[in-house]
Coordinates of C-alpha atoms in Angstrom, one line a residue:
M1 CA -13.2 -25.6 29.3
S2 CA -13.5 -24.7 32.7
I3 CA -11.0 -21.9 34.2
N4 CA -10.6 -21.1 37.6
R5 CA -10.2 -17.4 37.1
T6 CA -9.7 -16.1 40.6
K7 CA -7.2 -18.7 41.0
H8 CA -5.1 -18.4 37.8
S9 CA -5.4 -14.7 38.2
M10 CA -3.4 -15.0 41.9
Q11 CA -0.8 -17.6 40.4
N12 CA -0.1 -15.0 37.3
I13 CA 0.2 -11.8 39.8
I14 CA 2.5 -13.9 42.2
T15 CA 4.8 -15.6 39.3
G16 CA 4.1 -12.0 37.6
V17 CA 5.7 -10.0 40.4
F18 CA 8.3 -12.3 41.0
G19 CA 9.3 -12.4 37.4
K20 CA 9.0 -8.8 37.1
I21 CA 11.4 -8.1 40.1
V22 CA 13.7 -10.7 38.4
A23 CA 13.5 -8.8 35.1
L24 CA 14.3 -5.3 36.8
I25 CA 16.8 -6.3 38.7
V26 CA 18.6 -7.9 36.0
P27 CA 18.9 -4.8 34.0
F28 CA 19.8 -2.7 37.1
I29 CA 23.0 -5.1 37.7
L30 CA 23.7 -4.7 33.8
R31 CA 23.2 -1.0 34.0
T32 CA 25.5 -1.0 36.9
V33 CA 28.2 -3.3 35.4
I34 CA 28.3 -1.4 31.9
L35 CA 28.3 2.0 33.8
N36 CA 31.5 0.8 35.7
V37 CA 33.1 -1.4 33.2
L38 CA 32.5 0.9 29.9
G39 CA 31.1 3.9 31.2
A40 CA 28.5 6.4 30.6
N41 CA 28.7 6.9 26.8
Y42 CA 28.1 2.9 26.2
L43 CA 25.2 3.4 28.7
G44 CA 23.8 5.7 26.4
L45 CA 24.3 4.1 23.3
N46 CA 22.4 1.4 25.0
S47 CA 19.2 3.3 26.1
L48 CA 19.3 5.1 22.6
F49 CA 19.4 1.8 20.5
S50 CA 16.7 0.1 22.8
S51 CA 14.3 3.3 22.3
I52 CA 14.7 3.2 18.8
L53 CA 14.0 -0.7 18.5
Q54 CA 10.9 -0.2 20.7
L55 CA 9.3 2.3 18.2
L56 CA 9.9 -0.1 15.7
N57 CA 8.5 -2.9 18.4
L58 CA 5.0 -1.2 19.2
T59 CA 3.4 -3.3 15.9
E60 CA 3.6 -6.9 17.6
L61 CA 2.2 -5.2 20.9
G62 CA -1.2 -4.3 18.9
F63 CA -1.4 -7.4 16.9
S64 CA -1.0 -9.7 20.2
S65 CA -3.5 -7.9 22.2
A66 CA -6.0 -8.0 19.4
I67 CA -5.4 -11.7 18.6
V68 CA -5.4 -12.5 22.6
Y69 CA -8.6 -10.6 22.6
G70 CA -10.2 -13.0 20.0
L71 CA -8.8 -16.3 21.6
Y72 CA -11.1 -15.9 24.8
K73 CA -14.4 -17.2 23.4
P74 CA -13.1 -20.1 21.1
L75 CA -11.1 -21.2 24.2
E76 CA -14.2 -21.2 26.5
D77 CA -15.9 -23.2 23.9
D78 CA -13.2 -25.9 23.4
D79 CA -13.6 -24.8 19.9
Y80 CA -10.3 -26.3 18.9
E81 CA -10.2 -25.7 15.1
K82 CA -11.0 -21.9 15.4
V83 CA -7.9 -22.0 18.2
A84 CA -5.8 -23.3 15.8
N85 CA -6.9 -21.0 13.1
I86 CA -6.3 -17.9 14.8
L87 CA -2.9 -19.4 16.3
S88 CA -2.0 -19.9 12.7
L89 CA -2.6 -16.2 11.7
I90 CA -0.6 -15.2 14.9
K91 CA 2.2 -17.2 13.4
S92 CA 1.9 -15.6 10.2
I93 CA 1.6 -12.0 11.5
Y94 CA 4.4 -12.4 14.0
R95 CA 6.7 -13.4 10.6
I96 CA 5.3 -10.0 8.6
V97 CA 6.1 -8.1 11.8
A98 CA 9.5 -9.6 11.7
L99 CA 10.0 -8.2 8.2
F100 CA 8.5 -5.0 9.3
I101 CA 11.2 -4.6 12.0
L102 CA 14.0 -5.6 10.2
A103 CA 13.5 -3.0 7.2
G104 CA 12.5 -0.3 9.7
G105 CA 15.8 -0.9 11.5
L106 CA 17.7 -1.1 8.0
I107 CA 16.2 2.4 7.3
C108 CA 17.3 3.9 10.8
L109 CA 20.5 2.8 9.9
L110 CA 20.9 5.8 7.5
F111 CA 20.2 8.2 10.1
L112 CA 21.7 6.5 13.2
D113 CA 25.0 9.4 13.0
K114 CA 22.6 12.3 13.1
L115 CA 20.7 11.0 16.7
I116 CA 23.6 11.5 18.7
A117 CA 25.0 14.8 19.9
G118 CA 28.5 15.1 20.4
T119 CA 31.0 12.1 20.2
C120 CA 30.3 8.3 20.5
P121 CA 33.1 5.7 22.0
S122 CA 35.9 5.7 19.4
D123 CA 36.3 1.7 19.9
L124 CA 32.7 0.9 18.6
N125 CA 31.3 0.6 15.5
I126 CA 27.6 2.3 16.1
Y127 CA 26.2 0.7 12.6
V128 CA 27.6 -3.1 13.9
L129 CA 26.0 -2.7 17.2
F130 CA 22.7 -1.7 16.1
I131 CA 22.5 -4.3 13.7
L132 CA 23.0 -6.7 16.4
Y133 CA 20.3 -5.3 18.6
L134 CA 18.0 -5.4 15.6
I135 CA 18.6 -8.7 15.1
N136 CA 17.8 -9.6 18.4
T137 CA 14.4 -7.6 18.4
V138 CA 13.6 -9.6 15.1
V139 CA 14.2 -13.2 16.1
S140 CA 11.8 -12.3 19.2
Y141 CA 9.3 -12.7 16.8
L142 CA 10.2 -16.1 15.3
F143 CA 11.1 -19.3 16.7
F144 CA 7.6 -20.3 18.1
S145 CA 6.6 -17.0 19.4
Y146 CA 3.2 -17.0 18.7
R147 CA 2.7 -19.9 21.2
N148 CA 3.0 -17.5 24.5
C149 CA -0.4 -15.9 23.0
L150 CA -1.9 -19.0 23.8
L151 CA -0.7 -18.9 27.6
I152 CA -2.0 -15.2 28.1
A153 CA -5.4 -16.0 26.8
L154 CA -5.3 -19.6 29.0
Q155 CA -4.6 -17.4 31.9
R156 CA -1.6 -19.3 32.5
S157 CA 1.1 -16.7 32.6
D158 CA 2.6 -17.9 35.3
I159 CA 4.2 -20.5 33.1
K160 CA 5.5 -18.3 30.7
N161 CA 6.4 -16.1 33.7
C162 CA 8.6 -19.1 35.2
I163 CA 10.3 -19.7 32.0
N164 CA 11.2 -16.1 31.5
T165 CA 12.4 -15.7 35.0
V166 CA 14.8 -18.6 34.7
M167 CA 16.3 -17.8 31.5
K168 CA 16.9 -13.8 32.7
I169 CA 18.9 -15.2 35.6
A170 CA 20.9 -17.3 32.7
E171 CA 21.3 -14.6 30.6
L172 CA 22.6 -12.2 33.4
I173 CA 25.2 -14.4 34.6
L174 CA 26.5 -15.1 30.8
Q175 CA 26.4 -11.3 29.8
I176 CA 28.4 -10.3 33.4
I177 CA 30.9 -12.6 32.2
V178 CA 31.3 -11.4 28.8
L179 CA 31.3 -7.7 30.0
V180 CA 34.1 -8.3 32.6
A181 CA 36.0 -10.7 31.0
F182 CA 36.0 -9.6 27.4
K183 CA 34.6 -5.7 28.0
S184 CA 32.5 -6.1 24.8
M185 CA 29.2 -4.9 23.8
Y186 CA 29.2 -7.1 20.8
L187 CA 29.6 -10.2 22.9
Y188 CA 26.7 -8.8 25.3
I189 CA 24.3 -8.8 22.5
G190 CA 25.4 -11.9 21.0
V191 CA 24.5 -13.4 24.6
L192 CA 21.2 -11.6 24.2
I193 CA 20.4 -13.2 20.8
V194 CA 21.1 -16.7 21.9
C195 CA 19.0 -16.4 24.8
T196 CA 16.4 -15.2 23.2
I197 CA 16.1 -18.0 20.7
V198 CA 16.6 -20.4 23.3
N199 CA 13.6 -18.9 25.5
N200 CA 11.0 -19.1 22.7
M201 CA 11.8 -22.6 22.0
V202 CA 11.4 -23.6 25.9
S203 CA 8.3 -21.7 25.4
Y204 CA 6.9 -23.6 22.4
Y205 CA 8.1 -27.1 23.8
V206 CA 6.3 -26.8 27.4
T207 CA 3.4 -25.6 25.8
K208 CA 3.2 -28.4 23.6
V209 CA 3.2 -30.8 26.2
K210 CA 1.2 -29.3 28.5
Y211 CA -1.6 -28.2 26.0
P212 CA -1.1 -31.0 22.9
Q213 CA -4.8 -30.2 21.7
Y214 CA -4.0 -26.6 21.0
E215 CA -2.7 -26.9 17.1
C216 CA -1.7 -24.7 14.4
Y217 CA -3.2 -24.7 11.1
G218 CA -5.9 -23.3 8.7
K219 CA -7.1 -19.8 8.1
V220 CA -9.6 -17.3 9.7
S221 CA -12.7 -16.0 7.8
K222 CA -12.6 -13.1 6.2
A223 CA -15.2 -11.3 8.7
E224 CA -13.3 -12.4 11.6
K225 CA -9.8 -10.8 9.5
K226 CA -11.5 -7.6 9.3
E227 CA -12.5 -7.6 13.0
I228 CA -9.1 -8.2 14.3
L229 CA -7.7 -5.2 12.1
Y230 CA -10.3 -2.9 13.3
Q231 CA -8.8 -4.1 16.8
V232 CA -5.3 -3.9 15.9
L233 CA -5.4 -0.6 14.7
G234 CA -6.6 1.0 17.8
I235 CA -4.2 -0.9 19.6
L236 CA -1.4 0.2 17.4
A237 CA -2.6 4.1 18.0
D238 CA -2.5 3.3 21.6
K239 CA 0.9 1.9 21.6
V240 CA 2.3 4.4 19.2
C241 CA 1.4 7.0 22.2
C242 CA 3.0 4.6 25.0
V243 CA 6.1 4.1 23.3
S244 CA 6.3 7.3 22.3
R245 CA 6.5 8.6 25.9
S246 CA 9.8 7.4 26.7
S247 CA 11.5 6.3 23.6
F248 CA 10.8 9.7 21.9
D249 CA 12.0 11.3 24.7
S250 CA 15.1 9.1 24.7
I251 CA 15.6 10.5 21.2
F252 CA 15.3 13.9 21.8
I253 CA 17.6 14.0 24.5
S254 CA 20.1 12.3 22.5
F255 CA 19.7 14.8 19.6
F256 CA 19.9 18.1 21.6
L257 CA 21.9 17.1 24.9
G258 CA 24.1 14.5 24.3
L259 CA 24.3 10.3 25.4
E260 CA 25.8 11.4 28.9
I261 CA 22.4 13.3 29.9
V262 CA 20.4 9.9 28.1
A263 CA 22.1 7.9 30.6
K264 CA 21.8 9.8 33.6
Y265 CA 17.7 10.6 32.3
D266 CA 17.5 6.5 31.7
N267 CA 19.0 5.9 35.2
Y268 CA 16.1 7.8 36.5
L269 CA 13.1 6.4 33.8
Y270 CA 14.8 3.2 34.8
I271 CA 13.6 3.1 38.2
T272 CA 10.2 4.9 37.5
N273 CA 9.4 2.5 34.4
A274 CA 10.4 -0.5 37.2
M275 CA 7.6 0.8 39.6
Y276 CA 5.1 1.2 36.7
S277 CA 5.8 -2.4 35.4
I278 CA 5.1 -3.7 38.8
I279 CA 1.6 -2.1 38.4
N280 CA 1.1 -3.2 34.8
V281 CA 2.0 -7.2 35.6
L282 CA -1.3 -6.5 38.4
T283 CA -3.3 -5.0 35.8
T284 CA -2.1 -7.6 32.8
S285 CA -2.8 -10.4 35.2
L286 CA -6.6 -9.2 35.8
L287 CA -7.5 -8.4 32.1
A288 CA -8.6 -12.3 31.0
S289 CA -10.7 -12.2 34.4
I290 CA -12.1 -8.5 33.6
G291 CA -12.6 -9.5 30.0
S292 CA -15.0 -12.6 31.0
S293 CA -16.7 -10.0 33.5
V294 CA -17.6 -7.8 30.6
A295 CA -18.8 -10.7 28.4
V296 CA -21.3 -11.9 31.3
E297 CA -22.2 -9.2 34.0
A298 CA -24.1 -6.2 34.1
V299 CA -22.8 -2.7 32.9
K300 CA -23.4 -1.5 36.3
K301 CA -21.6 -4.4 38.2
N302 CA -18.7 -3.8 35.9
Y303 CA -18.5 -0.2 36.8
D304 CA -18.9 -0.8 40.6
N305 CA -15.8 -3.3 40.2
M306 CA -13.9 -0.6 38.3
K307 CA -14.3 2.0 40.9
Q308 CA -13.1 -0.8 43.5
L309 CA -10.2 -1.5 41.6
D310 CA -9.7 2.2 41.1
F311 CA -9.5 2.6 44.7
L312 CA -7.0 -0.2 45.5
F313 CA -4.8 0.7 42.8
A314 CA -4.7 4.2 43.9
W315 CA -3.5 3.4 47.2
I316 CA -0.4 1.2 45.6
Y317 CA 0.7 3.7 43.0
G318 CA 0.1 6.4 45.6
W319 CA 2.4 4.8 48.0
I320 CA 4.7 4.3 45.5
S321 CA 4.7 7.8 44.4
V322 CA 5.7 8.8 48.2
C323 CA 8.6 6.2 48.1
L324 CA 9.9 7.7 44.8
L325 CA 10.0 10.9 46.1
C326 CA 11.6 10.2 49.4
L327 CA 14.2 7.7 48.1
Y328 CA 14.8 8.5 44.5
Q329 CA 17.9 10.9 45.5
P330 CA 19.2 8.9 48.5
F331 CA 19.1 5.6 45.9
M332 CA 20.7 7.3 43.2
K333 CA 23.4 8.7 45.6
I334 CA 24.6 5.0 46.4
W335 CA 24.1 3.3 43.1
V336 CA 25.3 5.8 40.3
G337 CA 27.0 8.3 42.5
E338 CA 26.4 12.1 42.9
N339 CA 28.1 12.8 39.3
M340 CA 25.4 11.3 37.9
M341 CA 22.5 12.4 39.9
L342 CA 20.1 15.1 38.5
S343 CA 18.4 18.1 40.3
N344 CA 15.4 17.6 42.8
E345 CA 13.1 19.7 40.3
I346 CA 14.0 16.6 38.1
V347 CA 12.6 13.8 40.5
I348 CA 9.5 15.8 41.0
L349 CA 8.9 15.9 37.6
F350 CA 9.5 12.0 37.6
V351 CA 7.1 11.4 40.6
V352 CA 4.5 13.5 38.8
Y353 CA 5.0 11.4 35.7
F354 CA 4.4 8.0 37.5
Y355 CA 1.3 9.2 39.0
T356 CA 0.0 10.6 36.3
I357 CA 0.5 7.4 34.2
C358 CA -1.0 5.1 36.7
M359 CA -3.9 7.1 36.8
G360 CA -5.4 5.2 34.0
V361 CA -4.4 2.0 34.3
V362 CA -7.5 0.4 35.9
R363 CA -9.8 2.3 32.8
A364 CA -6.9 0.8 30.2
I365 CA -7.8 -2.8 31.5
Y366 CA -11.7 -2.2 30.9
V367 CA -10.9 -0.4 27.5
Q368 CA -9.1 -3.5 26.6
A369 CA -11.9 -6.0 28.0
S370 CA -14.6 -3.9 26.3
G371 CA -12.6 -4.2 22.7
I372 CA -13.2 -0.2 22.2
W373 CA -9.5 0.3 21.1
W374 CA -10.8 1.6 17.7
R375 CA -12.8 4.3 18.9
E376 CA -10.4 5.2 21.4
K377 CA -7.7 5.9 18.7
N378 CA -8.4 9.6 18.4
R379 CA -7.0 9.8 21.8
A380 CA -4.0 8.1 21.4
L381 CA -3.1 9.8 18.1
I382 CA -3.7 13.4 19.8
E383 CA -1.9 12.4 22.3
T384 CA 1.3 11.4 20.6
V385 CA 1.3 14.6 18.3
A386 CA 1.1 16.8 21.7
N387 CA 4.0 15.0 23.3
L388 CA 6.1 15.0 20.1
L389 CA 5.3 18.7 19.6
L390 CA 5.9 19.5 23.4
N391 CA 9.0 18.0 23.3
L392 CA 10.4 19.9 20.5
I393 CA 9.2 23.4 22.1
L394 CA 9.9 22.4 25.8
V395 CA 13.3 20.6 25.0
K396 CA 14.6 23.9 23.6
L397 CA 13.4 26.1 26.5
F398 CA 14.4 24.0 29.5
G399 CA 16.3 21.3 28.3
L400 CA 16.1 17.8 30.4
F401 CA 13.1 19.4 32.4
G402 CA 11.2 20.6 29.7
V403 CA 11.1 16.8 28.1
I404 CA 9.6 15.3 31.1
L405 CA 7.4 18.1 31.7
A406 CA 5.9 17.9 28.0
T407 CA 5.2 14.0 28.6
C408 CA 3.5 15.0 32.0
I409 CA 1.2 17.6 30.5
S410 CA 0.2 15.3 27.8
L411 CA 0.0 12.4 30.1
F412 CA -2.9 14.3 32.1
F413 CA -4.8 16.7 29.9
I414 CA -5.2 14.1 26.8
N415 CA -4.7 10.7 28.2
F416 CA -6.4 11.1 31.6
L417 CA -8.9 13.6 31.2
F418 CA -10.0 13.5 27.5
G419 CA -9.1 9.4 27.2
S420 CA -11.5 8.9 30.2
R421 CA -14.4 10.0 28.3
Y422 CA -14.5 7.2 25.9
I423 CA -14.6 4.2 28.0
F424 CA -17.9 6.2 29.5
K425 CA -19.0 6.9 26.4
Y426 CA -19.3 3.9 24.6
Y427 CA -19.3 1.5 27.5
F428 CA -20.1 2.6 31.4
G429 CA -22.2 5.8 30.1
L430 CA -21.3 9.1 30.4
K431 CA -23.3 9.8 33.6
Y432 CA -20.7 8.1 35.6
L433 CA -18.0 10.2 34.0
K434 CA -17.9 13.2 36.7
E435 CA -18.3 10.9 39.6
Y436 CA -15.4 8.9 38.3
L437 CA -12.8 12.2 37.9
F438 CA -14.0 13.4 41.2
E439 CA -12.8 10.2 42.9
H440 CA -9.4 10.7 41.3
V441 CA -9.3 14.2 42.4
K442 CA -9.7 12.8 46.0
Y443 CA -7.1 10.0 45.5
L444 CA -4.6 12.6 44.1
F445 CA -5.5 15.4 47.1
V446 CA -5.0 12.5 49.5
T447 CA -1.5 11.4 48.0
F448 CA -0.1 15.1 47.8
I449 CA -1.0 15.1 52.2
I450 CA 0.6 11.8 52.4
A451 CA 3.6 12.6 50.2
G452 CA 4.2 16.0 52.1
I453 CA 4.1 14.6 55.7
C454 CA 6.6 11.9 54.8
F455 CA 8.9 14.3 52.6
M456 CA 8.9 16.4 55.6
L457 CA 9.7 13.4 58.3
C458 CA 12.3 12.3 55.8
S459 CA 13.8 15.9 55.4
M460 CA 14.3 15.9 59.4
F461 CA 17.1 13.0 59.1
E462 CA 20.7 13.3 57.6
F463 CA 23.2 10.3 58.1
N464 CA 25.7 8.8 56.1
R465 CA 24.3 7.6 52.8
Y466 CA 23.4 3.9 53.6
I467 CA 21.7 5.0 57.2
D468 CA 20.3 7.7 55.3
F469 CA 18.2 5.6 52.6
L470 CA 17.6 2.5 55.3
V471 CA 15.7 5.2 57.9
K472 CA 14.0 6.7 54.8
L473 CA 13.2 3.8 53.6
V474 CA 11.4 2.5 57.0
I475 CA 9.6 5.7 57.3
C476 CA 8.0 5.3 53.7
I477 CA 7.0 2.2 54.1
I478 CA 5.1 2.5 57.7
V479 CA 3.9 6.3 57.6
P480 CA 1.9 6.0 54.3
N481 CA 0.0 2.6 54.6
I482 CA -0.7 3.5 58.3
L483 CA -2.2 6.6 57.2
C484 CA -4.1 5.1 54.2
I485 CA -5.3 2.2 56.6
V486 CA -7.0 5.1 58.9
I487 CA -8.2 6.6 56.0
V488 CA -9.8 3.4 54.5
F489 CA -11.7 2.4 57.5
N490 CA -13.5 5.8 57.2
T491 CA -14.6 5.2 53.9
K492 CA -17.1 2.8 51.9
Y493 CA -14.1 0.9 50.4
K494 CA -13.7 -0.6 54.2
K495 CA -15.4 -4.2 53.4
Y496 CA -14.0 -4.4 49.8
V497 CA -10.4 -4.1 50.9
I498 CA -11.0 -6.7 53.9
D499 CA -12.4 -9.1 51.2
T500 CA -9.8 -8.6 49.0
I501 CA -7.1 -9.5 51.6
I502 CA -9.1 -12.9 52.6
R503 CA -9.3 -13.5 49.0
V504 CA -5.8 -13.4 48.4
K505 CA -4.8 -15.1 51.4
G506 CA -6.9 -18.3 50.6
N507 CA -5.7 -18.3 47.1
L508 CA -2.2 -18.0 48.3
F509 CA -2.4 -21.2 50.7
S510 CA -5.0 -23.1 48.6
K511 CA -3.9 -25.9 46.4
R512 CA -2.9 -25.0 42.3
A513 CA -5.4 -25.8 39.9

């Protein structure tokens, strides 16, 4: 099967970014409506329950990533029978995952009240509400959801993105109507459950019509199952680590500090995660192309490609970091008001958190593409344990500041510094490791200087909250990128950046495949 990887990657990026923008705006509007219609405690419950179910949700992330990795070669070879066997395996695994989540959620019910410091809304039964959240998570794995893996492996995430975008908008309209008209969290989650089922059924219908040649039957061999198991266990370790960064943080804050602090923290985390998810869309859209490159190109060629991508992404997330530093508080003042704002010290930590987690995004694509999840499991497990222990110690010493600081420490020292060693040891070669780390030190230094310049410029202006935000937004859009352009045209990456812009422009205006 011939796949236009560059063009499909661009289509995936464009629809992915647009879909992600919609997916970010929807929760933003819903959080605002919940906060204004029901109050901060309801918003805190929503954040807490979502965090708990994220922890249970991590199993699927491991299975789907490993199995999609296994689909690349049979799809390239037009091996329809093997594709059908793997899809059948995915279908079976999704059912097992749904049962696992259901069992884990029911166990969580026994300890639910112990995870909340202070009082809950008196008109809510937290157990009934949690069960509704649980049902929505469980049904997301049923009703033909396995077909989404096929779209990802075919590099047609753009189809999935379009379906998700339309459903998100419909879901938003229905949930706002329910919240405003009935002021009911129960009906709010009920709408979510219905939309989740409809989304999966629409995806199934579209894939059956567009790709009828790919059926779902048969079984994979024992050797293939064993290989998939190794990949799954490696990814699961990484996903435990990823989920623990935010989910455990919310649970610790709820347990020690209460629902209102959870709501404030989650508002800031929502913005940080929103920016990170845009970065994640870009990297995810490149995964299949990089996977093919790793399969056929020389190691040195892939290392050079990774350096170029690292440079480009450092520019993007460095710029976003500057925007967060200068715009967090002005935006929060407009969105939730001064009563729901956190201190400037907390804001700085959120910026550090964002930049640090982004430092390893390109490396993570090559880890997935080269299939070394299992070898990297120790890093993920150490980071998870370190994050939990640091959370427990620092939350008692410094409160909310300590929770975020704990995550920043584990991210930088274990995820980035210690974790970088694995991809170089098992794929690129350790001789390139020092060069890789030194490049990131340079990117960090440049970002720090640009952030300082922009922060000082923004501090010179003080208007009413709307004009203040707009003026600082203009500064953050123009100044960092002008400085980056000046820097780029004095580096070895000048040609790469220009060629990338030309390729993007060409794919944007070319006919779709």
